[in-house]
Each structure stands twice: as structure tokens, then as C-alpha cells.
């Protein structure tokens, strides 16, 4: 149905499915075909930005500052006209900072994630990514906090961010197992026996609901038998 209004989302969904099932090359070919359709049918600028964003995110050879600079250009082009594209680009920038795994990079990522969760013009996948990333940033600060009261407050905020993904965005399977596992890790940091039990229940859920995943393997190493 080449004239259907669903064609653009079909291309993007197909590429996403290919990429996350481990076939990045096929995803790239799908996105190239999508670009040809965009140009041939003179589709909205939005779809060209979507194509550029997906192509960049799925390209493992582009990393670090180079990736963030290119994502920032897409975000700028999207602006207020295409806020959902802008927010997806912004969350990818913040995730790139988190992947750097440094205190200063987490500090740069946190305000980006906060801006996105406070913005209603973001799709569920983007919000799930933002809440998961926000949980990562807050937990990072919490484990380094020496003041007990501040640490407890940060731990509570972190687990709330993670559990929001588990409860509200339960269909976002790219983020739910990670958020569920790390919510367990936050509860495990508590000295309360009730929280320890909550942690074990979450590890078990990850192992059962996401059997065979990397997160299930991680959870099994913390699961007490």
C-alpha cells in the first residue's frame, strides 16, 4: 500500500525491529529505501529528520562527541515544529553521555532527561528512555552521597523514576527490564528487610519475564536462593 499514510511509520518500525533483533545492516538498507520514498513522494520534512535520526542512532561506528554533535543538529532542525523528533534526538544525546560512564557526563545527561520527562510532547518510548536515564543519573549521585538523609532522598527519587517505567510504560521492552533490575538494585541498597524483599521480587520478575536477556542474567547474579 505505497500511498498509505502509514508507510513512513512502517519503514521506521521495520528498521527498528531489524536493528534490535541484531540485524543492523538490514536496518540500514530499510532506512535507505525509506529515504528514497521520502524524496520520491516529497514527504514532510519531519520524515527526513526521522530517517536521519534513526540512521544515526543505528550506526554503531558513530560515537561520543561526534554522535552528540550530529544529534544536536537534528534536534535544532526539528525545533518547536517537530517536538517529538527533537525529544528523541535529545534523549539519544543524554544516553550517549550516560554511556561515557563518568561523573561529569552523568551530570550533563541529568538535566536533559529532566527536561524530557517534564515535556508532554514526547512519545512513550522517549519518555521510558528518559525516566530510565534519569534513574541512572540520580542513583549515580546517591551512591556517592555521604549525607544519609540526602542519600535516602536520592534513592527514593531514583527508584520512583525506575518504577514509573515498569508501571506506566510496561510495553517498552527496551527499557522495562533495565529499569526493573535497577529498581531492585536501589532497594538492595536499603537496610530495611522489606526493601530487600522488594529487590528479590524484582530480580525474579526480570528473570521470569525477560528470560534469556542480559538483564535476566544480571538479575540472577543478585537473586538469593
Coordinates of N, CA and C in Angstrom, one line a residue:
X1 N 0.8 -1.2 0.0 CA 0.0 0.0 0.0 C 0.9 1.2 0.0
X2 N 1.6 1.5 -1.1 CA 2.6 2.6 -1.1 C 2.1 4.0 -0.9
X3 N 0.8 4.2 -1.1 CA 0.2 5.5 -1.0 C -0.4 5.7 0.4
X4 N -0.3 4.7 1.3 CA -0.9 4.8 2.6 C -0.1 5.8 3.5
X5 N -0.9 6.5 4.3 CA -0.2 7.4 5.3 C 0.6 6.7 6.3
X6 N 0.4 5.4 6.4 CA 1.2 4.6 7.4 C 2.5 4.1 6.9
X7 N 2.8 4.4 5.6 CA 4.1 3.9 5.1 C 5.3 4.4 5.8
X8 N 5.4 5.7 6.2 CA 6.6 6.2 6.9 C 6.8 5.5 8.2
X9 N 5.7 5.3 9.0 CA 5.9 4.6 10.3 C 6.2 3.1 10.1
X10 N 5.7 2.6 9.0 CA 6.0 1.2 8.7 C 7.5 1.0 8.5
X11 N 8.1 1.9 7.7 CA 9.5 1.9 7.4 C 10.3 2.0 8.7
X12 N 9.9 2.9 9.5 CA 10.7 3.2 10.8 C 10.5 2.0 11.7
X13 N 9.4 1.4 11.8 CA 9.1 0.3 12.7 C 9.9 -0.9 12.2
X14 N 9.9 -1.1 10.9 CA 10.7 -2.3 10.3 C 12.1 -2.1 10.6
X15 N 12.7 -0.9 10.4 CA 14.1 -0.7 10.7 C 14.4 -0.9 12.2
X16 N 13.5 -0.5 13.0 CA 13.8 -0.6 14.5 C 13.8 -2.1 14.9
X17 N 12.8 -2.9 14.3 CA 12.7 -4.3 14.6 C 14.0 -5.0 14.1
X18 N 14.4 -4.6 12.9 CA 15.7 -5.3 12.4 C 16.9 -5.0 13.2
X19 N 17.0 -3.7 13.6 CA 18.2 -3.3 14.4 C 18.2 -4.0 15.8
X20 N 17.1 -4.0 16.5 CA 17.1 -4.5 17.8 C 17.0 -6.1 17.9
X21 N 16.8 -6.7 16.7 CA 16.9 -8.1 16.6 C 18.3 -8.6 16.1
X22 N 19.2 -7.6 16.0 CA 20.6 -7.8 15.7 C 21.0 -7.7 14.3
X23 N 20.2 -7.2 13.4 CA 20.5 -7.0 12.0 C 20.6 -5.6 11.6
X24 N 21.7 -5.0 12.1 CA 21.9 -3.5 11.8 C 22.0 -3.2 10.3
X25 N 22.6 -4.1 9.6 CA 22.8 -3.9 8.2 C 21.5 -3.8 7.4
X26 N 20.6 -4.7 7.8 CA 19.2 -4.7 7.2 C 18.5 -3.5 7.5
X27 N 18.7 -3.0 8.8 CA 18.0 -1.8 9.2 C 18.5 -0.6 8.4
X28 N 19.8 -0.6 8.1 CA 20.4 0.5 7.3 C 19.8 0.5 5.9
X29 N 19.6 -0.7 5.3 CA 19.1 -0.8 4.0 C 17.6 -0.3 4.0
X30 N 16.9 -0.7 5.0 CA 15.5 -0.2 5.1 C 15.4 1.3 5.2
X31 N 16.3 1.9 5.9 CA 16.3 3.4 6.1 C 16.7 4.0 4.8
X32 N 17.6 3.4 4.0 CA 18.0 4.0 2.7 C 16.8 3.9 1.8
X33 N 16.0 2.8 1.8 CA 14.8 2.7 1.0 C 13.8 3.8 1.4
X34 N 13.7 4.0 2.7 CA 12.8 5.0 3.2 C 13.1 6.4 2.7
X35 N 14.4 6.7 2.7 CA 14.9 8.0 2.2 C 14.5 8.2 0.8
X36 N 14.6 7.1 0.0 CA 14.2 7.2 -1.5 C 12.7 7.5 -1.6
X37 N 11.9 6.9 -0.7 CA 10.5 7.1 -0.8 C 10.2 8.6 -0.4
X38 N 10.9 9.1 0.7 CA 10.7 10.5 1.1 C 10.9 11.4 0.0
X39 N 12.0 11.2 -0.7 CA 12.4 12.1 -1.8 C 11.5 12.0 -3.0
X40 N 11.1 10.7 -3.2 CA 10.3 10.5 -4.4 C 8.9 11.0 -4.3
X41 N 8.3 10.9 -3.1 CA 7.0 11.4 -2.8 C 6.9 12.8 -2.2
X42 N 8.0 13.4 -2.0 CA 8.1 14.7 -1.4 C 7.3 14.8 -0.1
X43 N 7.7 13.9 0.8 CA 7.0 13.8 2.1 C 7.5 14.9 3.0
X44 N 6.8 15.1 4.1 CA 7.1 16.2 5.1 C 8.6 16.1 5.5
X45 N 9.1 17.3 5.9 CA 10.5 17.4 6.4 C 10.6 16.5 7.7
X46 N 9.5 16.3 8.4 CA 9.5 15.5 9.6 C 10.1 14.1 9.3
X47 N 9.7 13.5 8.2 CA 10.1 12.2 7.9 C 11.6 12.1 7.5
X48 N 12.1 13.1 6.9 CA 13.5 13.2 6.6 C 14.3 13.2 7.9
X49 N 13.8 14.0 8.9 CA 14.5 14.1 10.2 C 14.4 12.8 10.9
X50 N 13.3 12.2 10.8 CA 13.1 10.8 11.5 C 14.1 9.8 10.9
X51 N 14.2 9.9 9.5 CA 15.1 9.0 8.8 C 16.6 9.2 9.2
X52 N 17.0 10.5 9.3 CA 18.3 10.9 9.7 C 18.6 10.4 11.1
X53 N 17.7 10.6 12.0 CA 17.9 10.3 13.4 C 18.0 8.8 13.6
X54 N 17.1 8.0 12.9 CA 17.2 6.6 13.1 C 18.5 6.0 12.5
X55 N 18.9 6.6 11.3 CA 20.2 6.2 10.7 C 21.4 6.4 11.5
X56 N 21.4 7.5 12.2 CA 22.5 7.9 13.1 C 22.5 7.0 14.4
X57 N 21.3 6.8 15.0 CA 21.3 6.0 16.2 C 21.6 4.6 16.0
X58 N 21.3 4.1 14.8 CA 21.6 2.7 14.5 C 23.0 2.5 13.9
X59 N 23.8 3.5 13.8 CA 25.1 3.4 13.2 C 26.1 3.3 14.4
X60 N 26.6 2.1 14.7 CA 27.5 1.9 15.8 C 28.8 2.5 15.6
X61 N 29.2 2.9 14.4 CA 30.5 3.5 14.2 C 30.6 5.0 14.6
X62 N 29.4 5.6 14.8 CA 29.4 7.0 15.3 C 29.2 7.0 16.8
X63 N 30.1 7.6 17.5 CA 30.0 7.5 19.0 C 30.5 8.9 19.6
X64 N 30.3 9.0 20.9 CA 30.8 10.1 21.7 C 30.4 11.5 21.2
X65 N 31.4 12.4 21.2 CA 31.1 13.8 20.8 C 30.6 13.9 19.4
X66 N 31.2 13.1 18.5 CA 30.7 13.2 17.1 C 29.2 12.8 17.0
X67 N 28.8 11.8 17.7 CA 27.4 11.4 17.7 C 26.6 12.5 18.3
X68 N 27.0 13.1 19.4 CA 26.2 14.1 20.1 C 26.1 15.4 19.2
X69 N 27.2 15.7 18.5 CA 27.1 16.9 17.7 C 26.1 16.7 16.5
X70 N 26.1 15.6 16.0 CA 25.2 15.3 14.8 C 23.8 15.2 15.3
X71 N 23.6 14.6 16.5 CA 22.2 14.6 17.1 C 21.7 16.0 17.4
X72 N 22.6 16.8 17.9 CA 22.3 18.2 18.2 C 21.8 18.9 17.0
X73 N 22.4 18.7 15.9 CA 22.0 19.3 14.6 C 20.5 18.9 14.2
X74 N 20.2 17.6 14.4 CA 18.9 17.1 14.1 C 17.9 17.8 15.1
X75 N 18.3 17.9 16.4 CA 17.4 18.5 17.4 C 17.1 19.9 17.0
X76 N 18.2 20.6 16.6 CA 18.0 22.0 16.2 C 17.1 22.2 15.0
X77 N 17.2 21.3 14.0 CA 16.4 21.4 12.8 C 14.9 21.1 13.2
X78 N 14.7 20.1 14.1 CA 13.4 19.7 14.5 C 12.7 20.9 15.2
X79 N 13.4 21.5 16.1 CA 12.9 22.7 16.9 C 11.5 22.5 17.5
X80 N 10.8 23.6 17.5 CA 9.4 23.5 18.0 C 8.4 23.0 17.0
X81 N 8.8 22.9 15.7 CA 7.9 22.4 14.7 C 7.7 20.9 14.9
X82 N 8.7 20.1 15.2 CA 8.6 18.7 15.4 C 9.2 18.3 16.7
X83 N 8.4 18.6 17.8 CA 8.9 18.4 19.2 C 9.2 16.9 19.5
X84 N 8.5 16.0 19.0 CA 8.7 14.6 19.3 C 10.1 14.1 18.7
X85 N 10.4 14.6 17.5 CA 11.7 14.3 16.9 C 12.8 14.9 17.7
X86 N 12.6 16.2 18.1 CA 13.6 16.9 18.9 C 13.8 16.1 20.2
X87 N 12.8 15.7 20.9 CA 13.0 15.0 22.2 C 13.7 13.6 22.0
X88 N 13.4 13.0 20.9 CA 14.1 11.7 20.7 C 15.6 11.9 20.4
X89 N 15.9 13.0 19.7 CA 17.3 13.3 19.5 C 18.0 13.7 20.8
X90 N 17.2 14.5 21.6 CA 17.8 14.9 22.9 C 18.0 13.7 23.9
X91 N 17.1 12.8 23.9 CA 17.3 11.6 24.8 C 18.5 10.8 24.3
X92 N 18.7 10.7 23.0 CA 19.9 10.0 22.4 C 21.2 10.7 22.8
X93 N 21.1 12.0 22.9 CA 22.3 12.8 23.3 C 22.6 12.4 24.8
X94 N 21.6 12.4 25.6 CA 21.7 12.1 27.1 C 22.2 10.7 27.3
X95 N 21.7 9.8 26.5 CA 22.1 8.4 26.6 C 23.6 8.2 26.2
X96 N 24.0 9.0 25.3 CA 25.4 9.0 24.9 C 26.3 9.4 26.1
X97 N 25.9 10.4 26.8 CA 26.6 10.9 28.0 C 26.7 9.8 29.0
X98 N 25.5 9.1 29.2 CA 25.5 8.0 30.2 C 26.4 6.9 29.9
X99 N 26.5 6.6 28.6 CA 27.4 5.5 28.1 C 28.8 5.8 28.4
X100 N 29.2 7.1 28.5 CA 30.6 7.5 28.7 C 31.0 7.1 30.2
X101 N 30.0 6.9 31.0 CA 30.2 6.4 32.4 C 31.2 7.2 33.2
X102 N 31.0 8.5 33.2 CA 31.8 9.4 34.0 C 30.9 10.3 34.8
X103 N 31.4 10.8 36.0 CA 30.6 11.6 36.8 C 30.1 12.9 36.1
X104 N 31.0 13.5 35.4 CA 30.6 14.7 34.7 C 29.7 14.5 33.5
X105 N 29.8 13.3 32.9 CA 28.9 13.0 31.8 C 27.5 12.7 32.3
X106 N 27.4 12.1 33.5 CA 26.1 11.9 34.1 C 25.4 13.2 34.5
X107 N 26.3 14.2 35.0 CA 25.8 15.5 35.4 C 25.3 16.2 34.1
X108 N 25.8 16.0 33.0 CA 25.4 16.7 31.7 C 24.1 16.0 31.3
X109 N 24.0 14.7 31.5 CA 22.8 14.0 31.0 C 21.5 14.3 31.8
X110 N 21.7 14.4 33.1 CA 20.5 14.5 34.0 C 19.6 15.7 33.7
X111 N 20.0 16.9 33.4 CA 19.1 18.0 33.1 C 18.4 17.7 31.8
X112 N 19.0 17.0 30.8 CA 18.4 16.7 29.6 C 17.2 15.7 29.8
X113 N 17.5 14.7 30.6 CA 16.4 13.7 30.9 C 15.3 14.4 31.7
X114 N 15.6 15.3 32.6 CA 14.5 16.0 33.3 C 13.7 16.9 32.4
X115 N 14.3 17.6 31.5 CA 13.5 18.4 30.5 C 12.5 17.5 29.8
X116 N 12.9 16.3 29.4 CA 12.1 15.5 28.6 C 10.9 14.9 29.4
X117 N 11.2 14.5 30.6 CA 10.0 13.9 31.4 C 9.0 15.0 31.8
X118 N 9.4 16.2 31.7 CA 8.5 17.3 32.0 C 7.8 17.9 30.8
X119 N 8.2 17.3 29.6 CA 7.6 17.7 28.3 C 6.6 16.7 27.8
X120 N 5.3 17.1 27.8 CA 4.3 16.2 27.3 C 4.4 15.8 25.8
X121 N 5.1 16.5 25.1 CA 5.3 16.3 23.6 C 6.4 15.3 23.3
X122 N 6.3 14.1 24.0 CA 7.2 13.1 23.7 C 6.5 11.7 23.7
X123 N 6.9 10.8 22.8 CA 6.2 9.6 22.7 C 6.6 8.6 23.9
X124 N 5.8 7.6 24.1 CA 6.1 6.7 25.2 C 7.5 6.1 25.3
X125 N 8.0 5.7 24.1 CA 9.4 5.2 24.1 C 10.4 6.2 24.6
X126 N 10.3 7.5 24.1 CA 11.2 8.5 24.6 C 11.0 8.8 26.1
X127 N 9.8 8.8 26.6 CA 9.6 9.0 28.0 C 10.2 7.9 28.8
X128 N 10.0 6.6 28.3 CA 10.6 5.5 29.1 C 12.1 5.6 29.1
X129 N 12.7 6.0 28.0 CA 14.1 6.2 27.9 C 14.6 7.3 28.9
X130 N 13.8 8.4 28.9 CA 14.2 9.5 29.8 C 14.1 9.2 31.3
X131 N 13.0 8.5 31.7 CA 12.9 8.1 33.1 C 13.9 7.1 33.5
X132 N 14.3 6.2 32.6 CA 15.3 5.2 32.9 C 16.6 5.9 33.1
X133 N 16.9 6.8 32.1 CA 18.2 7.6 32.2 C 18.2 8.4 33.4
X134 N 17.1 9.0 33.8 CA 17.1 9.9 35.0 C 17.3 9.0 36.2
X135 N 16.8 7.9 36.3 CA 17.0 7.0 37.4 C 18.5 6.6 37.5
X136 N 19.2 6.4 36.4 CA 20.6 6.1 36.3 C 21.4 7.3 36.9
X137 N 21.1 8.5 36.5 CA 21.8 9.7 37.0 C 21.6 9.9 38.5
X138 N 20.4 9.8 38.9 CA 20.1 10.0 40.4 C 20.8 8.9 41.2
X139 N 20.7 7.7 40.8 CA 21.3 6.6 41.5 C 22.8 6.8 41.6
X140 N 23.4 7.3 40.5 CA 24.9 7.5 40.5 C 25.2 8.6 41.6
X141 N 24.4 9.6 41.7 CA 24.6 10.6 42.7 C 24.4 10.1 44.1
X142 N 23.4 9.2 44.2 CA 23.0 8.7 45.6 C 24.1 7.8 46.2
X143 N 24.7 7.0 45.4 CA 25.8 6.1 45.9 C 27.0 6.8 46.3
X144 N 27.2 8.0 45.8 CA 28.4 8.8 46.2 C 28.1 9.9 47.3
X145 N 26.8 9.9 47.7 CA 26.4 10.9 48.7 C 26.7 10.4 50.1
X146 N 27.4 11.3 50.9 CA 27.8 10.9 52.2 C 26.8 11.2 53.3
X147 N 26.0 12.2 53.0 CA 24.9 12.6 54.0 C 23.8 11.6 53.9
X148 N 23.5 10.9 55.0 CA 22.5 9.8 55.0 C 21.1 10.3 54.5
X149 N 20.6 11.5 55.0 CA 19.3 11.9 54.6 C 19.2 12.3 53.1
X150 N 20.3 12.9 52.6 CA 20.3 13.3 51.2 C 20.4 12.0 50.4
X151 N 21.2 11.0 50.8 CA 21.3 9.8 50.1 C 20.0 9.1 50.0
X152 N 19.2 9.0 51.2 CA 17.9 8.3 51.2 C 16.9 9.0 50.2
X153 N 17.0 10.3 50.2 CA 16.1 11.1 49.4 C 16.4 10.8 47.9
X154 N 17.6 10.7 47.6 CA 18.0 10.5 46.2 C 17.7 9.0 45.8
X155 N 17.8 8.1 46.7 CA 17.5 6.7 46.4 C 16.0 6.6 46.2
X156 N 15.2 7.3 46.9 CA 13.7 7.3 46.7 C 13.4 7.9 45.4
X157 N 14.0 9.0 45.0 CA 13.8 9.6 43.7 C 14.2 8.7 42.6
X158 N 15.3 8.0 42.7 CA 15.8 7.1 41.7 C 14.8 5.9 41.5
X159 N 14.4 5.3 42.6 CA 13.5 4.1 42.4 C 12.1 4.6 41.9
X160 N 11.7 5.8 42.2 CA 10.4 6.3 41.6 C 10.6 6.4 40.1
X161 N 11.7 6.9 39.6 CA 11.9 7.1 38.2 C 11.9 5.7 37.5
X162 N 12.7 4.7 38.1 CA 12.7 3.4 37.5 C 11.3 2.7 37.5
X163 N 10.6 2.8 38.6 CA 9.4 2.1 38.8 C 8.3 2.7 37.9
X164 N 8.4 4.0 37.6 CA 7.5 4.6 36.6 C 7.6 3.9 35.3
X165 N 8.7 3.6 34.9 CA 8.9 2.8 33.6 C 8.2 1.5 33.7
X166 N 8.5 0.8 34.8 CA 7.9 -0.6 35.0 C 6.4 -0.5 35.0
X167 N 5.8 0.5 35.6 CA 4.4 0.5 35.8 C 3.6 1.2 34.7
X168 N 4.1 2.4 34.2 CA 3.4 3.2 33.2 C 3.8 2.8 31.8
X169 N 5.0 2.4 31.6 CA 5.5 2.2 30.2 C 5.8 0.7 30.1
X170 N 5.0 -0.2 30.6 CA 5.3 -1.6 30.6 C 5.4 -2.3 29.2
X171 N 5.0 -1.6 28.2 CA 5.1 -2.2 26.8 C 6.4 -1.8 26.2
X172 N 7.2 -1.0 26.8 CA 8.5 -0.5 26.3 C 9.6 -1.5 26.7
X173 N 9.7 -2.6 26.0 CA 10.6 -3.7 26.4 C 12.1 -3.4 26.3
X174 N 12.4 -2.3 25.6 CA 13.8 -1.9 25.5 C 14.3 -1.4 26.9
X175 N 13.3 -0.8 27.7 CA 13.7 -0.2 28.9 C 13.2 -0.8 30.2
X176 N 12.1 -1.5 30.1 CA 11.5 -2.1 31.3 C 12.4 -3.1 32.0
X177 N 13.1 -4.0 31.4 CA 13.9 -4.9 32.1 C 15.1 -4.2 32.8
X178 N 15.7 -3.2 32.2 CA 16.7 -2.5 32.8 C 16.2 -1.7 34.0
X179 N 15.1 -1.0 33.8 CA 14.5 -0.2 34.9 C 14.1 -1.1 36.1
X180 N 13.6 -2.3 35.8 CA 13.2 -3.2 36.8 C 14.4 -3.7 37.6
X181 N 15.4 -4.1 36.9 CA 16.7 -4.5 37.5 C 17.2 -3.5 38.5
X182 N 17.4 -2.2 38.0 CA 18.0 -1.2 38.7 C 17.1 -0.7 39.9
X183 N 15.8 -0.8 39.7 CA 14.9 -0.6 40.9 C 15.2 -1.6 42.0
X184 N 15.5 -2.8 41.6 CA 15.9 -3.8 42.5 C 17.2 -3.5 43.2
X185 N 18.1 -3.0 42.4 CA 19.4 -2.6 43.0 C 19.3 -1.4 44.0
X186 N 18.4 -0.5 43.7 CA 18.2 0.6 44.7 C 17.6 0.1 46.0
X187 N 16.6 -0.8 45.9 CA 16.0 -1.4 47.1 C 17.1 -2.2 47.8
X188 N 18.0 -2.8 47.1 CA 19.0 -3.6 47.8 C 20.0 -2.8 48.6
X189 N 20.1 -1.5 48.2 CA 21.0 -0.6 49.0 C 20.4 -0.3 50.4
X190 N 19.1 -0.5 50.5 CA 18.4 -0.2 51.8 C 18.8 -1.2 52.9
X191 N 18.7 -0.8 54.1 CA 19.0 -1.7 55.2 C 17.7 -2.3 55.7
X192 N 16.5 -1.9 55.2 CA 15.2 -2.4 55.6 C 15.0 -3.8 55.0
X193 N 14.5 -4.7 55.8 CA 14.3 -6.1 55.3 C 13.2 -6.1 54.2
X194 N 12.2 -5.2 54.4 CA 11.1 -5.1 53.4 C 11.6 -4.7 52.0
X195 N 12.6 -3.7 52.0 CA 13.1 -3.3 50.8 C 14.0 -4.4 50.1
X196 N 14.7 -5.2 51.0 CA 15.5 -6.3 50.5 C 14.5 -7.3 49.8
X197 N 13.4 -7.5 50.4 CA 12.4 -8.4 49.8 C 11.9 -7.9 48.5
X198 N 11.6 -6.6 48.4 CA 11.2 -6.0 47.2 C 12.2 -6.2 46.1
X199 N 13.5 -6.0 46.4 CA 14.6 -6.2 45.5 C 14.6 -7.6 44.9
X200 N 14.4 -8.6 45.8 CA 14.4 -10.0 45.3 C 13.2 -10.3 44.4
X201 N 12.1 -9.7 44.7 CA 10.9 -9.9 43.9 C 11.1 -9.3 42.5
X202 N 11.8 -8.2 42.4 CA 12.0 -7.5 41.1 C 13.0 -8.3 40.3
X203 N 14.1 -8.8 41.0 CA 15.1 -9.7 40.3 C 14.4 -10.9 39.7
X204 N 13.5 -11.5 40.5 CA 12.8 -12.7 40.0 C 11.9 -12.3 38.8
X205 N 11.2 -11.2 38.9 CA 10.4 -10.8 37.7 C 11.2 -10.6 36.5
X206 N 12.4 -10.0 36.6 CA 13.2 -9.8 35.4 C 13.6 -11.2 34.8
X207 N 14.0 -12.1 35.7 CA 14.4 -13.4 35.3 C 13.2 -14.2 34.6
X208 N 12.0 -14.0 35.1 CA 10.9 -14.7 34.5 C 10.3 -14.0 33.3
X209 N 10.2 -12.7 33.3 CA 9.5 -12.0 32.2 C 10.5 -11.7 31.0
X210 N 11.8 -11.7 31.3 CA 12.7 -11.4 30.2 C 13.8 -12.5 30.2
X211 N 13.4 -13.7 30.3 CA 14.2 -14.9 30.3 C 15.1 -14.8 29.0
X212 N 16.4 -15.1 29.2 CA 17.4 -15.1 28.1 C 18.0 -13.8 27.8
X213 N 17.5 -12.7 28.4 CA 18.1 -11.4 28.2 C 19.3 -11.2 29.1
X214 N 20.1 -10.1 28.7 CA 21.3 -9.8 29.5 C 20.8 -9.3 30.9
X215 N 19.7 -8.7 31.0 CA 19.2 -8.2 32.3 C 18.8 -9.3 33.2
X216 N 18.2 -10.4 32.6 CA 17.9 -11.6 33.4 C 19.1 -12.2 33.9
X217 N 20.2 -12.2 33.1 CA 21.5 -12.7 33.6 C 22.0 -11.9 34.8
X218 N 21.9 -10.6 34.6 CA 22.3 -9.7 35.7 C 21.5 -9.9 37.0
X219 N 20.2 -10.1 36.8 CA 19.3 -10.3 38.0 C 19.6 -11.6 38.7
X220 N 20.0 -12.6 37.9 CA 20.2 -13.9 38.5 C 21.4 -13.9 39.4
X221 N 22.4 -13.0 39.1 CA 23.6 -12.9 40.0 C 23.3 -12.2 41.3
X222 N 22.2 -11.5 41.4 CA 21.8 -10.9 42.7 C 20.6 -11.6 43.4
X223 N 20.1 -12.6 42.7 CA 18.9 -13.3 43.2 C 19.4 -14.3 44.3
X224 N 18.9 -14.2 45.5 CA 19.2 -15.1 46.6 C 18.3 -16.4 46.5
X225 N 18.9 -17.5 46.7 CA 18.1 -18.8 46.6 C 18.1 -19.5 47.9

